[in-house]
Tab-separated table of C-alpha atoms in Angstrom:
chain	number	residue	atom	x	y	z
A	9	MET	CA	-6.678	-83.949	99.063
A	10	LEU	CA	-6.459	-79.982	98.767
A	11	HIS	CA	-3.191	-79.863	100.718
A	12	ALA	CA	-1.628	-82.574	98.572
A	13	ILE	CA	-3.051	-80.574	95.463
A	14	ASN	CA	-1.085	-77.662	96.757
A	15	LYS	CA	2.482	-79.744	97.162
A	16	PHE	CA	1.934	-81.488	94.024
A	17	ARG	CA	1.177	-77.764	92.478
A	18	GLN	CA	4.506	-76.433	94.078
A	19	ARG	CA	6.385	-79.478	92.291
A	20	ALA	CA	4.617	-80.084	89.169
A	21	GLY	CA	2.913	-77.109	88.005
A	22	SER	CA	-0.721	-76.433	87.317
A	23	VAL	CA	-3.016	-79.474	86.746
A	24	LYS	CA	-6.666	-79.501	86.626
A	25	PHE	CA	-8.484	-81.275	89.115
A	26	ARG	CA	-11.953	-82.022	88.849
A	27	ILE	CA	-14.006	-83.003	92.405
A	28	GLY	CA	-17.261	-84.550	92.409
A	29	GLY	CA	-19.815	-84.709	94.995
A	30	SER	CA	-20.783	-82.326	98.018
A	31	GLY	CA	-21.545	-82.436	101.541
A	32	PRO	CA	-21.792	-80.153	104.623
A	33	HIS	CA	-18.147	-79.064	104.346
A	34	SER	CA	-18.030	-77.937	100.593
A	35	LYS	CA	-17.917	-74.277	101.168
A	36	ALA	CA	-15.205	-74.642	103.689
A	37	TYR	CA	-13.192	-76.831	101.310
A	38	GLN	CA	-13.705	-74.119	98.459
A	39	GLN	CA	-12.585	-71.619	100.885
A	40	LEU	CA	-9.395	-73.754	101.683
A	41	ALA	CA	-8.560	-73.945	98.006
A	42	LYS	CA	-8.690	-70.195	97.832
A	43	THR	CA	-6.466	-69.957	100.981
A	44	LEU	CA	-4.113	-72.491	99.395
A	45	ASP	CA	-3.950	-70.417	96.289
A	46	ILE	CA	-5.083	-73.542	94.152
A	47	ALA	CA	-8.757	-72.552	93.365
A	48	SER	CA	-7.662	-71.973	89.739
A	49	ASP	CA	-6.529	-75.769	89.748
A	50	VAL	CA	-9.473	-77.010	91.089
A	51	GLU	CA	-13.094	-77.441	89.387
A	52	TRP	CA	-16.080	-78.132	91.934
A	53	LEU	CA	-18.448	-80.399	90.101
A	54	GLY	CA	-21.037	-80.996	92.761
A	55	GLU	CA	-23.414	-83.987	92.830
A	56	LEU	CA	-23.174	-85.971	89.705
A	57	THR	CA	-25.545	-88.419	88.137
A	58	ARG	CA	-24.470	-91.671	87.332
A	59	GLU	CA	-24.294	-90.769	83.759
A	60	GLN	CA	-22.115	-87.755	84.625
A	61	ALA	CA	-19.946	-89.799	86.890
A	62	VAL	CA	-19.330	-92.305	83.956
A	63	LYS	CA	-18.557	-89.403	81.564
A	64	GLU	CA	-16.028	-87.968	84.147
A	65	PHE	CA	-14.254	-91.450	84.420
A	66	GLN	CA	-14.220	-91.801	80.594
A	67	HIS	CA	-12.370	-88.316	80.107
A	68	CYS	CA	-10.115	-88.177	83.268
A	69	GLN	CA	-6.371	-89.212	83.233
A	70	ALA	CA	-6.724	-90.806	86.626
A	71	PHE	CA	-8.987	-91.165	89.404
A	72	ILE	CA	-7.657	-90.065	92.917
A	73	LEU	CA	-9.898	-90.717	96.184
A	74	PRO	CA	-7.921	-90.341	99.591
A	75	SER	CA	-10.543	-91.739	101.793
A	76	LEU	CA	-10.312	-92.537	105.665
A	77	TYR	CA	-12.495	-95.571	105.503
A	78	GLU	CA	-13.503	-97.591	102.809
A	79	SER	CA	-15.016	-101.266	103.023
A	80	MET	CA	-15.123	-101.775	99.316
A	81	GLY	CA	-14.713	-98.613	97.250
A	82	ILE	CA	-17.307	-99.248	94.296
A	83	VAL	CA	-16.075	-96.188	93.010
A	84	TYR	CA	-12.745	-97.189	92.528
A	85	ILE	CA	-13.781	-100.284	90.599
A	86	GLU	CA	-16.006	-97.992	88.336
A	87	ALA	CA	-12.903	-96.128	87.557
A	88	LEU	CA	-11.129	-99.311	86.534
A	89	ALA	CA	-13.964	-100.255	84.451
A	90	CYS	CA	-13.111	-97.138	82.318
A	91	GLY	CA	-9.372	-98.140	82.153
A	92	LYS	CA	-8.326	-95.446	84.706
A	93	PRO	CA	-5.149	-95.773	87.011
A	94	ILE	CA	-6.165	-94.912	90.578
A	95	ILE	CA	-4.520	-93.499	93.628
A	96	ALA	CA	-6.341	-94.526	97.011
A	97	THR	CA	-5.462	-94.440	100.427
A	98	LYS	CA	-4.791	-97.499	102.536
A	99	CYS	CA	-8.211	-97.656	104.435
A	100	GLY	CA	-9.549	-101.096	104.405
A	101	GLY	CA	-11.128	-101.554	100.982
A	102	PRO	CA	-8.859	-100.302	98.211
A	103	GLU	CA	-6.104	-102.882	99.274
A	104	SER	CA	-7.989	-105.517	97.606
A	105	ILE	CA	-8.451	-103.541	94.398
A	106	VAL	CA	-5.183	-101.494	93.738
A	107	THR	CA	-2.318	-103.382	92.121
A	108	PRO	CA	1.087	-102.199	90.844
A	109	PHE	CA	-0.501	-101.942	87.151
A	110	ASN	CA	-3.520	-100.310	87.972
A	111	GLY	CA	-2.848	-97.707	90.554
A	112	LEU	CA	-0.950	-96.427	93.665
A	113	LEU	CA	-1.803	-96.772	97.356
A	114	VAL	CA	-0.717	-94.200	100.072
A	115	GLU	CA	-1.006	-94.072	103.884
A	116	LYS	CA	-4.240	-92.005	104.799
A	117	ASN	CA	-3.934	-88.327	106.130
A	118	ASN	CA	-0.527	-87.979	104.406
A	119	PRO	CA	-0.644	-85.222	101.886
A	120	ASP	CA	2.896	-85.465	101.475
A	121	ALA	CA	2.511	-89.363	100.202
A	122	LEU	CA	-0.558	-88.442	98.211
A	123	ALA	CA	1.346	-85.883	96.352
A	124	ALA	CA	4.291	-87.924	95.830
A	125	ALA	CA	1.849	-90.458	94.469
A	126	MET	CA	0.438	-87.847	92.030
A	127	LEU	CA	3.893	-87.091	90.891
A	128	ASN	CA	4.800	-90.651	90.436
A	129	MET	CA	1.649	-91.428	88.403
A	130	ILE	CA	2.503	-88.458	86.091
A	131	LYS	CA	6.275	-89.528	85.699
A	132	ASN	CA	5.176	-93.391	84.763
A	133	TYR	CA	1.819	-92.669	83.453
A	134	LYS	CA	2.713	-94.551	80.214
A	135	SER	CA	3.219	-97.613	82.332
A	136	TYR	CA	-0.628	-97.720	82.773
A	137	ASP	CA	-2.295	-99.491	80.154
A	138	SER	CA	-6.030	-98.718	80.054
A	139	ASN	CA	-6.546	-101.820	78.135
A	140	ILE	CA	-5.057	-103.964	80.876
A	141	ILE	CA	-6.579	-101.921	83.647
A	142	ARG	CA	-10.121	-102.662	81.813
A	143	GLN	CA	-9.069	-106.446	81.327
A	144	ASP	CA	-8.259	-106.674	85.080
A	145	PHE	CA	-11.832	-105.310	86.084
A	146	LEU	CA	-13.540	-107.686	83.759
A	147	ASN	CA	-11.570	-110.666	85.216
A	148	ARG	CA	-12.065	-109.501	88.986
A	149	PHE	CA	-15.278	-107.570	89.148
A	150	SER	CA	-17.612	-108.072	86.422
A	151	SER	CA	-20.853	-109.828	86.769
A	152	LYS	CA	-19.405	-112.800	84.834
A	153	ALA	CA	-16.348	-112.932	87.331
A	154	VAL	CA	-18.193	-112.412	90.378
A	155	LEU	CA	-21.609	-114.187	89.975
A	156	PRO	CA	-19.918	-117.784	89.943
A	157	GLN	CA	-18.248	-116.752	93.303
A	158	LEU	CA	-21.411	-115.746	94.811
A	159	LEU	CA	-23.423	-118.839	93.791
A	160	GLN	CA	-20.545	-120.836	95.320
A	161	CYS	CA	-20.777	-119.155	98.375
A	162	TYR	CA	-24.518	-119.873	98.485
A	163	GLN	CA	-24.263	-123.316	97.708
A	164	ASP	CA	-21.624	-123.879	100.525
A	165	VAL	CA	-23.906	-122.313	102.883
A	166	ILE	CA	-26.810	-124.414	101.883
A	167	GLU	CA	-24.806	-127.642	101.897
A	168	ASN	CA	-23.047	-127.313	105.043
A	169	HIS	CA	-25.364	-125.166	107.365
A	170	ILE	CA	-28.979	-126.462	106.862
A	171	TYR	CA	-30.789	-126.890	110.076
A	172	LYS	CA	-31.206	-130.501	110.777
A	173	PRO	CA	-33.407	-131.479	113.779
């Protein structure tokens, strides 16, 4: 992510990136930001409560999470619930979440592709309609959308796989 921010900044100028979360490598990442001379473009938020995370989603322009592996990617869905476009990596889960009207997918471990996606999103930002993104979330991921599918799944299992001696 930091290398992509560096490449992005070289082409687009300064933009503020707010990075949430922490881990054993946080200090090393902060040092890398200084080394790349992008420290002024990055604000480290540390661990966020659920309420803080929602507030960040509501106030951001877009959500970017370049993962190596994601089985589902709930955090992407949370961003969509707030009507925000997303940039994600092709790593398992995001492929079933990201659509052409709600975000962009890039190859993982590719800072050039990630930076290009950031530039693309800025260039075409007006094409991402937060109302449409939010409605897509409601249609695909809300409890109203998911519960009937889950109930049908359980019903199919019960009807077709009951042990009969």
